[in-house]
Coordinates of C-alpha atoms in Angstrom, one line a residue:
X3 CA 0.0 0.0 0.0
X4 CA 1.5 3.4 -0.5
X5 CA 0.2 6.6 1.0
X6 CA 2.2 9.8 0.3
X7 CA 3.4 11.6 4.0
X8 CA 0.9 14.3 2.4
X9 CA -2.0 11.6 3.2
X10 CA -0.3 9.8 6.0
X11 CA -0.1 13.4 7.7
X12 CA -3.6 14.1 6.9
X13 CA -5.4 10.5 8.3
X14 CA -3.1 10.8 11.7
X15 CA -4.7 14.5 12.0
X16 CA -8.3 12.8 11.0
X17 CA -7.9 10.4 13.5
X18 CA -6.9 12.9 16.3
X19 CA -10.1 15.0 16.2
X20 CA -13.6 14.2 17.5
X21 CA -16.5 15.8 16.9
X22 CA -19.9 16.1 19.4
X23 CA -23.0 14.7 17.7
X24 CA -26.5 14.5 18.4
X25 CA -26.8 12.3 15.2
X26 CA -26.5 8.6 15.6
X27 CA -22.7 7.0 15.3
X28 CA -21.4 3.6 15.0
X29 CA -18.6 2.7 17.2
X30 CA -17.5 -0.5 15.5
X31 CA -17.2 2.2 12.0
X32 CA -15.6 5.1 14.0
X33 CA -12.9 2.9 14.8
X34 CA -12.2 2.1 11.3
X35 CA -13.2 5.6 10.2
X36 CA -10.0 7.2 7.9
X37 CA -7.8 4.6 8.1
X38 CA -6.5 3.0 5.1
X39 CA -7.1 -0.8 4.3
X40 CA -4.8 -2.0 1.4
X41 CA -5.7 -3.8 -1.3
X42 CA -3.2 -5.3 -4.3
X43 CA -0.1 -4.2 -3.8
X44 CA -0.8 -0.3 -4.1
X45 CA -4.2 0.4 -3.6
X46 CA -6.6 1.0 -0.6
X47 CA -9.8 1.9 0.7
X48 CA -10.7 3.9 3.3
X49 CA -14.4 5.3 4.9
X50 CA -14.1 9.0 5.2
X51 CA -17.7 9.8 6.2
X52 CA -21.2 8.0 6.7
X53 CA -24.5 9.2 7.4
X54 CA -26.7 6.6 9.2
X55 CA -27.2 3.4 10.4
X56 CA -29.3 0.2 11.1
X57 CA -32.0 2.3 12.9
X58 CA -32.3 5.0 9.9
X59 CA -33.0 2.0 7.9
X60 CA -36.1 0.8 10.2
X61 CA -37.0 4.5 10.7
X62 CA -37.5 5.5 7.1
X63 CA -39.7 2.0 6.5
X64 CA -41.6 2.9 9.5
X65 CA -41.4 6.4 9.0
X66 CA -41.0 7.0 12.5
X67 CA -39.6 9.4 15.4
X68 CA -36.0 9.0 16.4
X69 CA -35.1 5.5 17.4
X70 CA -38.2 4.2 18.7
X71 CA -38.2 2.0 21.6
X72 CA -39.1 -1.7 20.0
X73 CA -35.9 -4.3 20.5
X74 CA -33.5 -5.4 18.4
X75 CA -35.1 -8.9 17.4
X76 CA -38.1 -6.2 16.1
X77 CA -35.9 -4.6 13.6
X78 CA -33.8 -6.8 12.7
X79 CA -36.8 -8.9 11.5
X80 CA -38.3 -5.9 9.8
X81 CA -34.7 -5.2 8.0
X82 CA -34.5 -8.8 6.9
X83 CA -38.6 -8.3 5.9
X84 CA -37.2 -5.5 3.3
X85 CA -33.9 -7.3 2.0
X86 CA -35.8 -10.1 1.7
X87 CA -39.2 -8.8 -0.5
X88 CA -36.7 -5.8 -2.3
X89 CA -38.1 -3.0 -0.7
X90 CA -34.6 -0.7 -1.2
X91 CA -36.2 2.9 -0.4
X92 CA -35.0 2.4 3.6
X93 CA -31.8 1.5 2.6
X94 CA -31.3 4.7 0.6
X95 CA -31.4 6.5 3.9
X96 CA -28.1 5.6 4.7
X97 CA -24.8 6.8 2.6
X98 CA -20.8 6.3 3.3
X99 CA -18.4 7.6 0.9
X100 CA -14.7 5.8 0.5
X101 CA -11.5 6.8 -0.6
X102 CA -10.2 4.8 -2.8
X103 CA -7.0 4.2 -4.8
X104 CA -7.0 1.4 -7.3
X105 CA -5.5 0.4 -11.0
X106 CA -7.4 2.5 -13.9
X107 CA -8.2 -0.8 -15.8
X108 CA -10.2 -1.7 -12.2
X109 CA -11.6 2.4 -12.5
X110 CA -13.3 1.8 -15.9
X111 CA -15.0 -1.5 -14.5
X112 CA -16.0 0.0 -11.2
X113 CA -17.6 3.1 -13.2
X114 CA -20.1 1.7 -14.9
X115 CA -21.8 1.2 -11.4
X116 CA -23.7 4.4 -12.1
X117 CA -25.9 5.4 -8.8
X118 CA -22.8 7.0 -7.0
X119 CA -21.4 10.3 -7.1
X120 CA -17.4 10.5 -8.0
X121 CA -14.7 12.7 -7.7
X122 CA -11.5 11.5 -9.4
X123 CA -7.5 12.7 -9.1
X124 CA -7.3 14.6 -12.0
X125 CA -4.0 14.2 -14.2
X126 CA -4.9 17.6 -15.9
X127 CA -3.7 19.5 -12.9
X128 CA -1.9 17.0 -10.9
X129 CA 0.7 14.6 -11.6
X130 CA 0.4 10.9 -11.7
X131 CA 2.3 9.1 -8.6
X132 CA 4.5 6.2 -10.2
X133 CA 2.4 3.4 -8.8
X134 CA 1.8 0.6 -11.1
X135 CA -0.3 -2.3 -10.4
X136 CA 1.7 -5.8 -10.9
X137 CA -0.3 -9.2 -10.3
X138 CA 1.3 -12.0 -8.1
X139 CA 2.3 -14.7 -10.5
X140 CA -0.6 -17.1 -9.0
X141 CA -3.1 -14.6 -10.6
X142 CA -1.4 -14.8 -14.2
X143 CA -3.9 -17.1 -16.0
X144 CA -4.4 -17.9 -19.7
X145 CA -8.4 -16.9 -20.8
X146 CA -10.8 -19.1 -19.8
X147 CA -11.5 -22.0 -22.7
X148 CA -15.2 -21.7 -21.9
X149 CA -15.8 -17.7 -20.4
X150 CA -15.1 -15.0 -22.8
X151 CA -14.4 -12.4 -20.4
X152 CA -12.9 -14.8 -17.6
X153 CA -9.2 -16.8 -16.4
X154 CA -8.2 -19.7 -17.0
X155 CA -5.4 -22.1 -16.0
X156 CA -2.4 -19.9 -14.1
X157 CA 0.3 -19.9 -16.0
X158 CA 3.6 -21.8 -15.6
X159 CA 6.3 -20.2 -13.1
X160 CA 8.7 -19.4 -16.2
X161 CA 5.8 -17.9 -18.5
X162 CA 4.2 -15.8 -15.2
X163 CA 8.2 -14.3 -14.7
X164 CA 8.2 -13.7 -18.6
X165 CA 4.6 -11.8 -18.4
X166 CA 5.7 -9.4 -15.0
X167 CA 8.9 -8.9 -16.8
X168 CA 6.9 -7.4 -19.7
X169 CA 4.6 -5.3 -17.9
X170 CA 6.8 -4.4 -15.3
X171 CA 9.1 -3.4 -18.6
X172 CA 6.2 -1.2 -19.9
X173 CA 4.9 0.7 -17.1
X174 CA 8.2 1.8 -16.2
X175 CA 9.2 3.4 -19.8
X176 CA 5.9 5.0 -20.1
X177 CA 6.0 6.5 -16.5
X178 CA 9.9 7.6 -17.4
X179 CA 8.5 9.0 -21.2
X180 CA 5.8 10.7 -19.1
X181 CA 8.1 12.2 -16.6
X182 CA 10.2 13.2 -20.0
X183 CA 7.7 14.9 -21.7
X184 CA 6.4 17.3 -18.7
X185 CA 10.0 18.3 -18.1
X186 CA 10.8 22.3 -18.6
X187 CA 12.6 21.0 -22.4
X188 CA 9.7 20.1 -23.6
X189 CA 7.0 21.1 -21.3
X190 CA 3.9 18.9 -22.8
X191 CA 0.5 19.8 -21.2
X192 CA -0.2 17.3 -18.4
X193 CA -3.5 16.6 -19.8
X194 CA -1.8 15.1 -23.0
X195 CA 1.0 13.5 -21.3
X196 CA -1.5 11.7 -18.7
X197 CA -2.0 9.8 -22.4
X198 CA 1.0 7.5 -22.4
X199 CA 0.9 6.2 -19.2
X200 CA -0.9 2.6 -18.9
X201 CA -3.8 0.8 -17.7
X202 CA -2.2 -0.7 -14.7
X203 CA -1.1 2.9 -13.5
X204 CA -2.9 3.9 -10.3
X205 CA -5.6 6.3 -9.6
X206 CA -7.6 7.8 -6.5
X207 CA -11.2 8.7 -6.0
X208 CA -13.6 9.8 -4.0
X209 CA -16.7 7.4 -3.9
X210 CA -19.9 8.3 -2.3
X211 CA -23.1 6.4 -2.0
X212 CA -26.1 4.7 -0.4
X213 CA -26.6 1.3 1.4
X214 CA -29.3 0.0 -1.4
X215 CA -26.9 0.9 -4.3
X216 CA -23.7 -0.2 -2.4
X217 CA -25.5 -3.8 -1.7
X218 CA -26.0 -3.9 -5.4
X219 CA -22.1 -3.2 -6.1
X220 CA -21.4 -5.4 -3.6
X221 CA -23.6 -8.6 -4.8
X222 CA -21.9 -8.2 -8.6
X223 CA -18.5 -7.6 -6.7
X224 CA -17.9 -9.7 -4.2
X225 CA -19.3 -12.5 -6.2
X226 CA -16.8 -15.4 -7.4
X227 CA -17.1 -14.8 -10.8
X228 CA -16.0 -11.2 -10.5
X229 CA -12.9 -10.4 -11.9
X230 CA -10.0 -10.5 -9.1
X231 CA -8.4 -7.3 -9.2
X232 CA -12.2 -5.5 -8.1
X233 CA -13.1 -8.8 -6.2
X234 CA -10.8 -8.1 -3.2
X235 CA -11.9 -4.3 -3.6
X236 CA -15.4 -5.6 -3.0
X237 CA -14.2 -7.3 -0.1
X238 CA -12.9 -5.3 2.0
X239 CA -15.3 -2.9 1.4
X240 CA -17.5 -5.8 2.8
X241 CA -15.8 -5.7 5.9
X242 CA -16.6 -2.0 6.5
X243 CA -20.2 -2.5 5.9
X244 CA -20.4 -5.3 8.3
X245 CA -19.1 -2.9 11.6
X246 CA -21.2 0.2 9.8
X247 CA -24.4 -1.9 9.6
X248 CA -24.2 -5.3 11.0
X249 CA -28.2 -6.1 11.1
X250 CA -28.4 -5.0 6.9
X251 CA -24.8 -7.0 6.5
X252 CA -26.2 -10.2 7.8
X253 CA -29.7 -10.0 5.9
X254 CA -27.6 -8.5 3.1
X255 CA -25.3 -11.9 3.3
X256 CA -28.5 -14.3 3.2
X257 CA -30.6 -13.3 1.1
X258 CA -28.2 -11.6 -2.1
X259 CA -24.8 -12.6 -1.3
X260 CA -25.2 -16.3 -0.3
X261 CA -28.2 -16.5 -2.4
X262 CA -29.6 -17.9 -5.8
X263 CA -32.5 -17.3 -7.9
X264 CA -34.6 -19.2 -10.5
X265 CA -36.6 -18.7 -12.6
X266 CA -40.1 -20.0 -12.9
X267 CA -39.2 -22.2 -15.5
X268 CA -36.4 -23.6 -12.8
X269 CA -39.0 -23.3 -10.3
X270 CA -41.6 -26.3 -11.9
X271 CA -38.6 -28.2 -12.4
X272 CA -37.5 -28.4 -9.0
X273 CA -41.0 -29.2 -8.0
X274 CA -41.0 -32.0 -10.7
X275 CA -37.8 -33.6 -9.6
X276 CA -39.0 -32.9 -5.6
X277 CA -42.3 -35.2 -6.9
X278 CA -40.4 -38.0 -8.0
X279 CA -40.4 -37.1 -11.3
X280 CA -36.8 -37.9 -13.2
X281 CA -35.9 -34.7 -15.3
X282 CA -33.3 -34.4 -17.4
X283 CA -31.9 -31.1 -19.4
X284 CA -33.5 -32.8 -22.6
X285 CA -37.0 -32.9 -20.9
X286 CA -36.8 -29.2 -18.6
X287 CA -37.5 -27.3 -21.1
X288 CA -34.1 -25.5 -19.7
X289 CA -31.0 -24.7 -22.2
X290 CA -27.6 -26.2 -21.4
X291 CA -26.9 -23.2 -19.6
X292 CA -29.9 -22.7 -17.6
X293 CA -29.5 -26.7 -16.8
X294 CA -26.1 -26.2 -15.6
X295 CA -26.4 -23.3 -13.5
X296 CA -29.3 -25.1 -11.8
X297 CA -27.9 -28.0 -11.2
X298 CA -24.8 -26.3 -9.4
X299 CA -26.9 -24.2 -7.4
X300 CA -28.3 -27.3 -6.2
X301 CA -25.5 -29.3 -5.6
X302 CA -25.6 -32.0 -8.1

């Protein structure tokens, strides 16, 4: 992980103040709150401010007066109630915003997640730190034989060395052309110098949003199928929500993150096969696909 004294400076004076609230706070998060959590081998998150917690969640679906003075068991089965029949609107009423720093290429994935609002480092009037994301060789796998957009078999010890080599080679003479062409000789504008450096190059940002949208993030995310690199993003991110929100975590855990859906088609053939009936892909009325996927979430 690699924070400049500029930031390590800043979190130790973070971490030094206190504030009095009358707004509800979460220990188990104000513990946590500022201080860095790597990721990879340059990157981090951090939690630099929240609004909310497990009681603004039951507040907003009851639409209530401060806390209220039902127990726990009452809203955590009233949180669980929403998670479970997708009513998101409670969740809303709870934000945290992250600071993150992470490879570009893991950037342009995480963007597409739309529902947050962003404020990235900007290479225009800033210059780039000479971080460079570089996989461990276990995660150096050819493509996947039967996933277009996912990893294979790792890749022998002398092929991995070859491959870190190479990009190790490249991010290093792009970051050394890019230092080149901002110097006072030739004095390119950082905005078109920013252009040369690569994908694996690291960025910060500022990322601010709700619970409901985080969850959703967090179900495509953290899921095994996501790509590694923004998997263990997702994951530690996980770990923030569970001290910010523990009652939403655990409902949040059961019914997306540990959970599976059919379809109604997948539906009448569970209830076939739980009558007795033999079904086989041929006979479900399911593609190969569909057949598969059920059969794995099953088990079998």
């Amino acid at each position: 992980m690699s924070l400049t004294p500029d930031q390590k400076t800043e979190i130790e004076t973070a971490r030094a103040q206190s504030h009095a609230t009358r707004r509800p706070t979460v220990p188990a998060l104000e513990e946590m709150l500022f201080s860095a959590i790597p990721v990879l081998d340059h990157g981090f998150i951090r939690v630099v401010d929240y609004m909310g917690d497990d009681s603004a969640v039951v507040q907003a679906a009851r639409v209530s007066y401060g806390r209220g003075t039902r127990k726990t068991t009452e809203d955590e089965g009233l949180i669980r109630y929403l998670m479970r029949h997708y009513h998101s609107t409670p969740f809303e009423m709870c934000e945290i915003k992250f600071h993150v720093k992470l490879p570009i290429f893991v950037a342009r994935q995480w963007i597409r997640h739309r529902t947050a609002n962003v404020n990235e480092y900007s290479a225009r009037y800033s210059i780039m730190d000479k971080d460079y994301y570089l996989p461990a060789p276990h995660q150096l796998a050819a493509q996947s034989i039967d996933n277009r957009q996912g990893r294979g078999e790792v890749l022998g010890e002398g092929t991995a060395q070859q491959v870190l080599a190479l990009l190790r080679q490249d991010a290093e003479q792009t970051y050394g052309h890019y230092e080149l062409m901002l110097e006072e000789d030739i004095g390119l504008a950082r905005e078109l110098a920013r252009m040369n450096l690569t994908l694996n190059t690291y960025t910060q940002w500022y990322w601010k949003t709700d619970l409901h949208n985080l969850f959703h993030f967090l179900r495509l995310r953290a899921d095994s199928h996501a790509q590694y690199e923004i998997r263990v993003y997702a994951e530690a991110m996980l770990e923030t929500v569970k001290a910010w929100v523990p009652l939403s975590y655990a409902a949040f855990r059961d019914y997306r993150l540990g959970a599976v859906t059919f379809s109604a088609k997948m539906l009448e053939v569970l209830r076939r096969q739980l009558a007795g009936e033999a079904v086989d892909q041929a006979s479900s009325g399911l593609s190969k696909r569909e057949w598969t996927e059920m059969q794995a979430a099953l088990g079998r």
